């Protein structure tokens, strides 16, 4: 099983859209081609019933639906991802509110270049479903042992 999503392009497009990263001018006045951002961390959700990846790339953590759930796993995966897709989760407070921003799938739709069909007929979709933008490079992301939430280190 191998799937790939260009997380570097997604993060760069998101940052450019939100003006968090100014374009770099090339020699001829055109926008310079920037090297890909490295993916620094990839974590599979530790719960076997939740088919979700968490990856860090540049100044973002990306929640990714794998599209591999079966009939017994589909409900648990859907429940975990439903708030992320809709952007209806709890709002960050305190220092977290100024350090991070959560961007659900509906704000990323135009930035994801191609639709990827799920590998399982029980999965409604696969691919990036939410992006958590931080002010600095996100070097690590870890799921809680139950797989219900995660933390990031920037």
mmCIF file of C-alpha atoms in Angstrom:
data_model
loop_
_atom_site.group_PDB
_atom_site.id
_atom_site.type_symbol
_atom_site.label_atom_id
_atom_site.label_comp_id
_atom_site.label_asym_id
_atom_site.label_seq_id
_atom_site.Cartn_x
_atom_site.Cartn_y
_atom_site.Cartn_z
ATOM 1 C CA UNK A 1 0.000 0.000 0.000
ATOM 2 C CA UNK A 2 1.492 3.291 -1.069
ATOM 3 C CA UNK A 3 -0.260 6.608 -1.445
ATOM 4 C CA UNK A 4 1.361 9.966 -1.797
ATOM 5 C CA UNK A 5 0.092 13.488 -1.383
ATOM 6 C CA UNK A 6 2.277 16.481 -2.147
ATOM 7 C CA UNK A 7 2.155 18.014 1.321
ATOM 8 C CA UNK A 8 4.888 20.499 0.453
ATOM 9 C CA UNK A 9 2.802 21.947 -2.383
ATOM 10 C CA UNK A 10 -0.322 22.007 -0.184
ATOM 11 C CA UNK A 11 1.456 23.840 2.656
ATOM 12 C CA UNK A 12 3.152 26.308 0.272
ATOM 13 C CA UNK A 13 -0.147 27.022 -1.516
ATOM 14 C CA UNK A 14 -1.895 27.528 1.814
ATOM 15 C CA UNK A 15 0.816 29.873 3.111
ATOM 16 C CA UNK A 16 0.791 31.855 -0.126
ATOM 17 C CA UNK A 17 -3.018 32.097 0.008
ATOM 18 C CA UNK A 18 -2.905 33.421 3.560
ATOM 19 C CA UNK A 19 0.023 35.778 2.783
ATOM 20 C CA UNK A 20 2.066 34.163 5.565
ATOM 21 C CA UNK A 21 4.918 33.580 3.137
ATOM 22 C CA UNK A 22 5.783 36.299 0.650
ATOM 23 C CA UNK A 23 6.744 35.108 -2.845
ATOM 24 C CA UNK A 24 10.418 35.203 -3.696
ATOM 25 C CA UNK A 25 11.165 37.013 -6.947
ATOM 26 C CA UNK A 26 13.338 35.260 -9.489
ATOM 27 C CA UNK A 27 15.895 36.914 -11.723
ATOM 28 C CA UNK A 28 13.385 37.773 -14.465
ATOM 29 C CA UNK A 29 10.692 39.156 -12.147
ATOM 30 C CA UNK A 30 8.919 35.794 -12.075
ATOM 31 C CA UNK A 31 8.186 33.949 -8.895
ATOM 32 C CA UNK A 32 11.157 31.759 -7.970
ATOM 33 C CA UNK A 33 10.776 27.986 -7.757
ATOM 34 C CA UNK A 34 11.297 27.041 -4.147
ATOM 35 C CA UNK A 35 12.664 23.671 -3.046
ATOM 36 C CA UNK A 36 10.140 21.257 -1.525
ATOM 37 C CA UNK A 37 9.517 21.491 2.200
ATOM 38 C CA UNK A 38 10.625 18.323 3.973
ATOM 39 C CA UNK A 39 8.113 16.139 5.786
ATOM 40 C CA UNK A 40 9.663 15.921 9.248
ATOM 41 C CA UNK A 41 7.252 13.588 10.987
ATOM 42 C CA UNK A 42 4.562 11.068 10.018
ATOM 43 C CA UNK A 43 2.443 9.322 12.646
ATOM 44 C CA UNK A 44 -0.187 6.646 12.086
ATOM 45 C CA UNK A 45 -3.055 6.921 14.567
ATOM 46 C CA UNK A 46 -2.286 4.344 17.312
ATOM 47 C CA UNK A 47 -5.908 3.155 17.472
ATOM 48 C CA UNK A 48 -6.349 0.308 14.981
ATOM 49 C CA UNK A 49 -9.925 1.457 14.322
ATOM 50 C CA UNK A 50 -8.955 4.996 13.240
ATOM 51 C CA UNK A 51 -7.356 5.130 9.806
ATOM 52 C CA UNK A 52 -5.739 8.553 10.016
ATOM 53 C CA UNK A 53 -2.209 9.886 9.496
ATOM 54 C CA UNK A 54 -0.680 13.019 10.960
ATOM 55 C CA UNK A 55 2.234 14.592 9.087
ATOM 56 C CA UNK A 56 4.325 17.701 9.670
ATOM 57 C CA UNK A 57 5.631 19.759 6.775
ATOM 58 C CA UNK A 58 7.045 23.252 7.067
ATOM 59 C CA UNK A 59 5.030 25.302 9.523
ATOM 60 C CA UNK A 60 2.009 22.983 9.395
ATOM 61 C CA UNK A 61 0.656 19.688 10.658
ATOM 62 C CA UNK A 62 -1.699 17.960 8.217
ATOM 63 C CA UNK A 63 -4.401 15.451 9.196
ATOM 64 C CA UNK A 64 -4.777 12.867 6.419
ATOM 65 C CA UNK A 65 -7.564 10.321 5.924
ATOM 66 C CA UNK A 66 -6.014 7.131 4.545
ATOM 67 C CA UNK A 67 -9.158 5.773 2.910
ATOM 68 C CA UNK A 68 -8.346 2.242 4.079
ATOM 69 C CA UNK A 69 -11.006 1.613 6.722
ATOM 70 C CA UNK A 70 -13.219 -1.453 6.590
ATOM 71 C CA UNK A 71 -16.818 -1.971 7.673
ATOM 72 C CA UNK A 72 -15.853 -2.298 11.346
ATOM 73 C CA UNK A 73 -13.583 0.788 11.306
ATOM 74 C CA UNK A 74 -15.538 3.255 9.169
ATOM 75 C CA UNK A 75 -17.664 4.708 11.994
ATOM 76 C CA UNK A 76 -14.702 5.336 14.328
ATOM 77 C CA UNK A 77 -12.666 6.995 11.581
ATOM 78 C CA UNK A 78 -15.629 9.113 10.462
ATOM 79 C CA UNK A 79 -16.304 10.276 14.023
ATOM 80 C CA UNK A 80 -12.678 11.307 14.525
ATOM 81 C CA UNK A 81 -12.512 13.207 11.240
ATOM 82 C CA UNK A 82 -15.974 14.778 11.141
ATOM 83 C CA UNK A 83 -15.073 17.813 13.283
ATOM 84 C CA UNK A 84 -11.767 18.246 11.430
ATOM 85 C CA UNK A 85 -13.506 18.215 8.039
ATOM 86 C CA UNK A 86 -16.204 20.644 9.102
ATOM 87 C CA UNK A 87 -14.040 22.905 11.252
ATOM 88 C CA UNK A 88 -16.431 22.619 14.193
ATOM 89 C CA UNK A 89 -13.994 21.528 16.893
ATOM 90 C CA UNK A 90 -13.210 23.553 20.006
ATOM 91 C CA UNK A 91 -11.463 26.872 19.439
ATOM 92 C CA UNK A 92 -7.940 27.245 20.857
ATOM 93 C CA UNK A 93 -7.640 29.589 23.819
ATOM 94 C CA UNK A 94 -4.845 31.488 25.557
ATOM 95 C CA UNK A 95 -1.379 31.214 24.051
ATOM 96 C CA UNK A 96 -2.488 28.475 21.656
ATOM 97 C CA UNK A 97 -4.990 30.842 20.010
ATOM 98 C CA UNK A 98 -2.192 33.197 18.964
ATOM 99 C CA UNK A 99 0.262 30.436 18.026
ATOM 100 C CA UNK A 100 -1.854 28.159 15.812
ATOM 101 C CA UNK A 101 -4.769 28.249 13.404
ATOM 102 C CA UNK A 102 -6.947 25.316 12.336
ATOM 103 C CA UNK A 103 -8.054 25.117 8.708
ATOM 104 C CA UNK A 104 -10.663 22.476 7.832
ATOM 105 C CA UNK A 105 -11.054 20.629 4.548
ATOM 106 C CA UNK A 106 -13.571 23.116 3.186
ATOM 107 C CA UNK A 107 -10.840 25.799 3.150
ATOM 108 C CA UNK A 108 -8.318 23.428 1.522
ATOM 109 C CA UNK A 109 -10.489 22.072 -1.330
ATOM 110 C CA UNK A 110 -9.154 24.482 -3.946
ATOM 111 C CA UNK A 111 -5.560 23.826 -2.876
ATOM 112 C CA UNK A 112 -5.639 20.022 -3.219
ATOM 113 C CA UNK A 113 -4.682 19.491 -6.844
ATOM 114 C CA UNK A 114 -6.331 16.127 -7.413
ATOM 115 C CA UNK A 115 -8.956 13.976 -5.800
ATOM 116 C CA UNK A 116 -7.722 10.604 -4.619
ATOM 117 C CA UNK A 117 -10.184 7.740 -4.590
ATOM 118 C CA UNK A 118 -10.288 5.786 -1.306
ATOM 119 C CA UNK A 119 -8.863 2.274 -1.416
ATOM 120 C CA UNK A 120 -11.841 0.916 0.509
ATOM 121 C CA UNK A 121 -15.510 1.090 -0.476
ATOM 122 C CA UNK A 122 -16.269 1.856 3.196
ATOM 123 C CA UNK A 123 -14.211 5.066 3.224
ATOM 124 C CA UNK A 124 -15.987 8.233 2.089
ATOM 125 C CA UNK A 125 -12.741 9.965 1.072
ATOM 126 C CA UNK A 126 -9.004 10.067 1.545
ATOM 127 C CA UNK A 127 -6.291 12.691 1.519
ATOM 128 C CA UNK A 128 -5.668 15.850 3.545
ATOM 129 C CA UNK A 129 -8.692 16.823 5.645
ATOM 130 C CA UNK A 130 -7.314 19.598 7.856
ATOM 131 C CA UNK A 131 -4.222 21.756 8.253
ATOM 132 C CA UNK A 132 -2.962 23.160 11.541
ATOM 133 C CA UNK A 133 -0.766 26.202 10.806
ATOM 134 C CA UNK A 134 1.872 27.266 13.325
ATOM 135 C CA UNK A 135 4.133 30.295 13.351
ATOM 136 C CA UNK A 136 7.318 28.218 13.099
ATOM 137 C CA UNK A 137 8.486 24.895 11.646
ATOM 138 C CA UNK A 138 6.502 22.004 13.120
ATOM 139 C CA UNK A 139 9.185 19.432 13.895
ATOM 140 C CA UNK A 140 7.089 16.709 15.477
ATOM 141 C CA UNK A 141 3.508 15.604 15.955
ATOM 142 C CA UNK A 142 2.314 12.773 18.204
ATOM 143 C CA UNK A 143 -1.046 11.138 18.739
ATOM 144 C CA UNK A 144 -2.345 10.521 22.242
ATOM 145 C CA UNK A 145 -2.304 6.784 23.034
ATOM 146 C CA UNK A 146 -6.063 6.453 22.448
ATOM 147 C CA UNK A 147 -5.765 8.297 19.122
ATOM 148 C CA UNK A 148 -8.416 10.885 20.007
ATOM 149 C CA UNK A 149 -6.174 13.939 19.823
ATOM 150 C CA UNK A 150 -2.601 14.945 19.054
ATOM 151 C CA UNK A 151 0.033 17.473 19.978
ATOM 152 C CA UNK A 152 2.562 19.295 17.849
ATOM 153 C CA UNK A 153 5.984 20.750 18.643
ATOM 154 C CA UNK A 154 7.090 23.828 16.731
#
